Tab-separated table of C-alpha atoms in Angstrom:
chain	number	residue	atom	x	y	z
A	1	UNK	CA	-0.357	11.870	-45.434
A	2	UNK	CA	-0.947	8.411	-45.726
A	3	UNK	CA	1.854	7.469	-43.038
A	4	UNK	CA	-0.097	9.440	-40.687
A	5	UNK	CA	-3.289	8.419	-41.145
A	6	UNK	CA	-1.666	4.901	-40.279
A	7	UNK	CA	0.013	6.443	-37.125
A	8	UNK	CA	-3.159	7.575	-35.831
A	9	UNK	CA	-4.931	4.336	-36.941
A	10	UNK	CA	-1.585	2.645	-34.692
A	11	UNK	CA	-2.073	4.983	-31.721
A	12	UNK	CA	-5.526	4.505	-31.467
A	13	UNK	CA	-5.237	1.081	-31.055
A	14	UNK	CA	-2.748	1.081	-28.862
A	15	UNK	CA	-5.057	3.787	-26.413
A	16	UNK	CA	-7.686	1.012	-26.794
A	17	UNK	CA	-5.373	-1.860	-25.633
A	18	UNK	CA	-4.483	-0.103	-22.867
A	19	UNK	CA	-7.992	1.141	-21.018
A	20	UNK	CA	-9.959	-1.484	-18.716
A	21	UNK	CA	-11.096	-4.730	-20.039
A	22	UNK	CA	-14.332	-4.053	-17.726
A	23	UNK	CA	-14.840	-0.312	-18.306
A	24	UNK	CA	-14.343	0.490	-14.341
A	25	UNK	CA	-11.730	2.967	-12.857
A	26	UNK	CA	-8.745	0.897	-10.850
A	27	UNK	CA	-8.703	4.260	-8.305
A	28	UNK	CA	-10.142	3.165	-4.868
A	29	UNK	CA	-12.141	6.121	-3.633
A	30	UNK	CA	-14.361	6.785	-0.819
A	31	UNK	CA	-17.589	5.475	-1.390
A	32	UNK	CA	-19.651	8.574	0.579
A	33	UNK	CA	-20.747	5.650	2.771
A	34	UNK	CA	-19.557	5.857	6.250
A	35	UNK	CA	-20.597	2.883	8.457
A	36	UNK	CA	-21.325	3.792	12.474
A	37	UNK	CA	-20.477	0.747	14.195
A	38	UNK	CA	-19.794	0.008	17.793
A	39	UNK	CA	-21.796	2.740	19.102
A	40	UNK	CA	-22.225	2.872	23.139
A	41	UNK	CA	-23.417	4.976	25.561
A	42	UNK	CA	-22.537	4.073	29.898
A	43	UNK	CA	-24.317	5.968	32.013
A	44	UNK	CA	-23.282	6.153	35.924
A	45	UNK	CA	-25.552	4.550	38.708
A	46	UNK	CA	-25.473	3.537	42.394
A	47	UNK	CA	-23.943	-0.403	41.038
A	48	UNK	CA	-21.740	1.473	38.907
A	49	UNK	CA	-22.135	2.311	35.072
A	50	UNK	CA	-24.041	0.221	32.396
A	51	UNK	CA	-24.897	0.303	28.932
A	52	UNK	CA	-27.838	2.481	27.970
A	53	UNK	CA	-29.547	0.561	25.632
A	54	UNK	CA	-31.525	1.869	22.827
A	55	UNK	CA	-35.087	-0.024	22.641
A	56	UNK	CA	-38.727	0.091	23.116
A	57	UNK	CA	-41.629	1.966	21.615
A	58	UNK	CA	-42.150	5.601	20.793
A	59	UNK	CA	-45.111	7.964	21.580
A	60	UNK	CA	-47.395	6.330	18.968
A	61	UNK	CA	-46.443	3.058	19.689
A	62	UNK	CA	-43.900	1.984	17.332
A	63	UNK	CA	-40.975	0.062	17.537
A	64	UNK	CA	-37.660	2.879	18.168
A	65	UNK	CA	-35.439	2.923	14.891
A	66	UNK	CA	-31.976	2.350	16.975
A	67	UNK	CA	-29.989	3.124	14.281
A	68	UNK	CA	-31.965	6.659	13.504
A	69	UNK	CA	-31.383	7.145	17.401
A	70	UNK	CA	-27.295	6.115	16.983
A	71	UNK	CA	-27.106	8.224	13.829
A	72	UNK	CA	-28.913	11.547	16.120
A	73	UNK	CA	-26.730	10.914	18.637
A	74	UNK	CA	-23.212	11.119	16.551
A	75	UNK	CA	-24.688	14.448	15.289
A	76	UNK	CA	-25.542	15.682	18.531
A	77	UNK	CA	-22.592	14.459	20.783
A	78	UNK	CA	-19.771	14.543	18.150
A	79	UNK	CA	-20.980	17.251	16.103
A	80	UNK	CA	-17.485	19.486	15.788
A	81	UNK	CA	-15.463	15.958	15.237
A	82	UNK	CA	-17.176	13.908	13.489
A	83	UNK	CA	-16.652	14.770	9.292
A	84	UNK	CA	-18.594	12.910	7.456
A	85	UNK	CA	-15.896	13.656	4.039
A	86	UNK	CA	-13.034	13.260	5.973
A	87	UNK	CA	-11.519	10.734	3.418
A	88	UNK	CA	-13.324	12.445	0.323
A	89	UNK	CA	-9.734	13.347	-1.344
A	90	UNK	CA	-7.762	10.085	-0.826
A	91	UNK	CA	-7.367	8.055	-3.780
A	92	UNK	CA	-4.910	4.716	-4.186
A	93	UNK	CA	-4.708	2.771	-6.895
A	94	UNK	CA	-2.885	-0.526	-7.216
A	95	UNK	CA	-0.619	-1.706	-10.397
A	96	UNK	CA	1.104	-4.727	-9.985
A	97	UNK	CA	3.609	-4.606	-7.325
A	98	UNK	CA	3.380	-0.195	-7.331
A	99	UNK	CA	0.674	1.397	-5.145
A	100	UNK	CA	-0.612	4.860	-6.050
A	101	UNK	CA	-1.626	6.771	-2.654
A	102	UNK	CA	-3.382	10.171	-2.215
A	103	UNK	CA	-4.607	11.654	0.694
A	104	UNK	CA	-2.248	15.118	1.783
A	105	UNK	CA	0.832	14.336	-0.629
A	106	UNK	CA	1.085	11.907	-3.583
A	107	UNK	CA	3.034	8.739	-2.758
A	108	UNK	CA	4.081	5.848	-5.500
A	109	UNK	CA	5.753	2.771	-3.885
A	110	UNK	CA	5.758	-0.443	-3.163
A	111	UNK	CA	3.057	-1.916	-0.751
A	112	UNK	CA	2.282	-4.723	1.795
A	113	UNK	CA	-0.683	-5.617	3.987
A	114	UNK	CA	0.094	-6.569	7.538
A	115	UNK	CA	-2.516	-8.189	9.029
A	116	UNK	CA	-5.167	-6.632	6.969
A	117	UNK	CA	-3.662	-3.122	7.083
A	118	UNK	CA	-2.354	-1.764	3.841
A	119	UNK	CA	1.217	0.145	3.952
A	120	UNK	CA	3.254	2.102	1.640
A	121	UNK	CA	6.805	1.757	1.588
A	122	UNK	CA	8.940	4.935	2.014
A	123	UNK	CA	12.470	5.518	0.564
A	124	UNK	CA	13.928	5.198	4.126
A	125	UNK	CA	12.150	1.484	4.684
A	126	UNK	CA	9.454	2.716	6.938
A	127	UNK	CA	5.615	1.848	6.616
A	128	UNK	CA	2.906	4.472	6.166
A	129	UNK	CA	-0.670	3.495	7.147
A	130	UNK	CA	-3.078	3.829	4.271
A	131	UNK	CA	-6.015	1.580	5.409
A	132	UNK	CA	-7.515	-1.847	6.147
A	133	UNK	CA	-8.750	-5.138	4.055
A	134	UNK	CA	-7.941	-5.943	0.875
A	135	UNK	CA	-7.116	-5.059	-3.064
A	136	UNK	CA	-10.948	-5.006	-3.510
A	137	UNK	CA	-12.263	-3.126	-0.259
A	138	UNK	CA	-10.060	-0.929	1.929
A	139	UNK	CA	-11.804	1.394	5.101
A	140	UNK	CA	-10.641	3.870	7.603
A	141	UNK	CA	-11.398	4.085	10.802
A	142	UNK	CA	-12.204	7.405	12.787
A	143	UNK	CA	-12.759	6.575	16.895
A	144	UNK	CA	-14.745	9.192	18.935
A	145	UNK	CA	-15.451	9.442	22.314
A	146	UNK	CA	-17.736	11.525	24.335
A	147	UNK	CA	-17.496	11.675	28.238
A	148	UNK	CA	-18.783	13.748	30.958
A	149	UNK	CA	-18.043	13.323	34.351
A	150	UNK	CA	-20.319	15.015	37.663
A	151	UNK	CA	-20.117	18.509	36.537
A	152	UNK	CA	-16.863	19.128	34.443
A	153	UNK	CA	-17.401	20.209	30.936
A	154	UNK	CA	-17.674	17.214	28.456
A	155	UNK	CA	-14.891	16.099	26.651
A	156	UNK	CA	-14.232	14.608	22.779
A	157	UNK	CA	-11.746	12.763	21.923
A	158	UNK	CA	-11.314	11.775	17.649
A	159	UNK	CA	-8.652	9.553	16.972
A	160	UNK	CA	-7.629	7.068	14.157
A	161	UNK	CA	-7.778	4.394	16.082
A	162	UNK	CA	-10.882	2.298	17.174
A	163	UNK	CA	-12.406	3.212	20.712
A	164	UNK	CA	-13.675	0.652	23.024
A	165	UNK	CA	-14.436	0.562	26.703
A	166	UNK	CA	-11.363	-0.370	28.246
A	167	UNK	CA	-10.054	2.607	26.081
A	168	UNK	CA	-13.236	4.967	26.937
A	169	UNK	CA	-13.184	4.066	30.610
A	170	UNK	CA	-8.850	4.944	30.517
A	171	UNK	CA	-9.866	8.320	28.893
A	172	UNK	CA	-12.139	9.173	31.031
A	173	UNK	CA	-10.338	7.989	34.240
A	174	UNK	CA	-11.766	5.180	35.211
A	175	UNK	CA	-10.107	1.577	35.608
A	176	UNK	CA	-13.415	-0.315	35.567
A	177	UNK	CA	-17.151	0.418	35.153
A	178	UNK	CA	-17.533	-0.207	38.865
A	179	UNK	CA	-16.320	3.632	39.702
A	180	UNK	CA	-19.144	5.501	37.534
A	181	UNK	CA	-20.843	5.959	41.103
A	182	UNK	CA	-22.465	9.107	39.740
A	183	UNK	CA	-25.348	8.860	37.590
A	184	UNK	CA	-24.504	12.394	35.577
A	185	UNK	CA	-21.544	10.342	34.335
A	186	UNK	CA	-21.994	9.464	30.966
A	187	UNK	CA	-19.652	7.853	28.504
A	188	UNK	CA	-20.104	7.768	24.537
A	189	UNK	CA	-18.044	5.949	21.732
A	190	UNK	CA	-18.643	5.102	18.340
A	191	UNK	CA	-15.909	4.131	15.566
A	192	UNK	CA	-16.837	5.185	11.722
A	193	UNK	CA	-15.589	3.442	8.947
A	194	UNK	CA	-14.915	5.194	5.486
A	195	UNK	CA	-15.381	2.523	3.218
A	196	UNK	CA	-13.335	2.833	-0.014
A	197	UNK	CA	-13.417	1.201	-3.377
């Protein structure tokens, strides 16, 4: 009896040893935040199209929130695309030289960054994307785009890539803002990031 009482005594020291010097979790989650950044809105006009810009003063005189208005218009323009937990199950956790990566299937592998984007190594030598920046701060990226043209239906594009206008103005068949002629014409990006840590 007295062996085991040392065993446990042994094991529990050993569980101690082994937990987190600073008490935190070394799983990289998604923080619930979700930064909209980039957001733009080109409206058609005789000179061609130009960015609608989000200022001035509402009906009682104060100064427009432009963020409240960016935030409103995600909702309202990208409504069936843009999901707000899209990352809310990935996980990765590094140790050492081994990455731990969760999103759809478990992966544990090696890793690299590449300019700033994180990959896992798969058995056959090819890269998976997992995300951007560093051990301490990785993000996703989720691109939408909004664009109606005349009288066609409006389309939405979401993509996991970032949208800008050379992109927005391919997508919606235009080479250069000088062709948005008509001013029903309209043109909407915005790229979310998932921030994880």
């Amino acid at each position: 009896m007295k062996n085991f009482k040392y065993l446990i005594f042994v094991f529990s020291l050993f569980l101690l040893s082994c937990g987190s010097d600073d008490g935190k979790s070394s799983v990289m989650r998604w923080t619930g935040e979700n930064n909209v950044s980039d957001f733009k809105r080109y409206v058609g006009g005789p000179d061609g199209g130009r960015e609608f810009v989000i200022e001035g003063v509402d009906g009682n005189g104060n100064p427009i929130n432009a963020d409240s208005v960016k935030n409103a218009e995600v909702r309202r323009r990208f409504s069936d695309s843009y999901k707000a937990g899209l990352f809310t199950y990935m996980t990765v956790e590094f140790n050492n030289d081994i990455i731990t990566y969760v999103d759809s299937m478990k992966i544990v592998s090696t890793y690299q960054f590449k300019n700033d984007s994180l990959f896992v190594l798969r058995s056959d030598k090819k890269l998976i994307y997992v995300a951007t920046g560093n051990t301490d701060s990785l993000y996703r990226v989720e691109g939408l785009l909004y664009y109606q043209l005349s009288d066609k239906e409006p389309q939405i594009i979401s993509s996991d890539k970032s949208v800008d206008l050379e992109t927005a103005l391919k997508s919606a068949g235009y080479s250069s803002l000088q062709e948005m002629k008509n001013p029903l014409d309209t043109i909407i990006w915005c790229n979310v990031k998932y921030i994880f840590k």
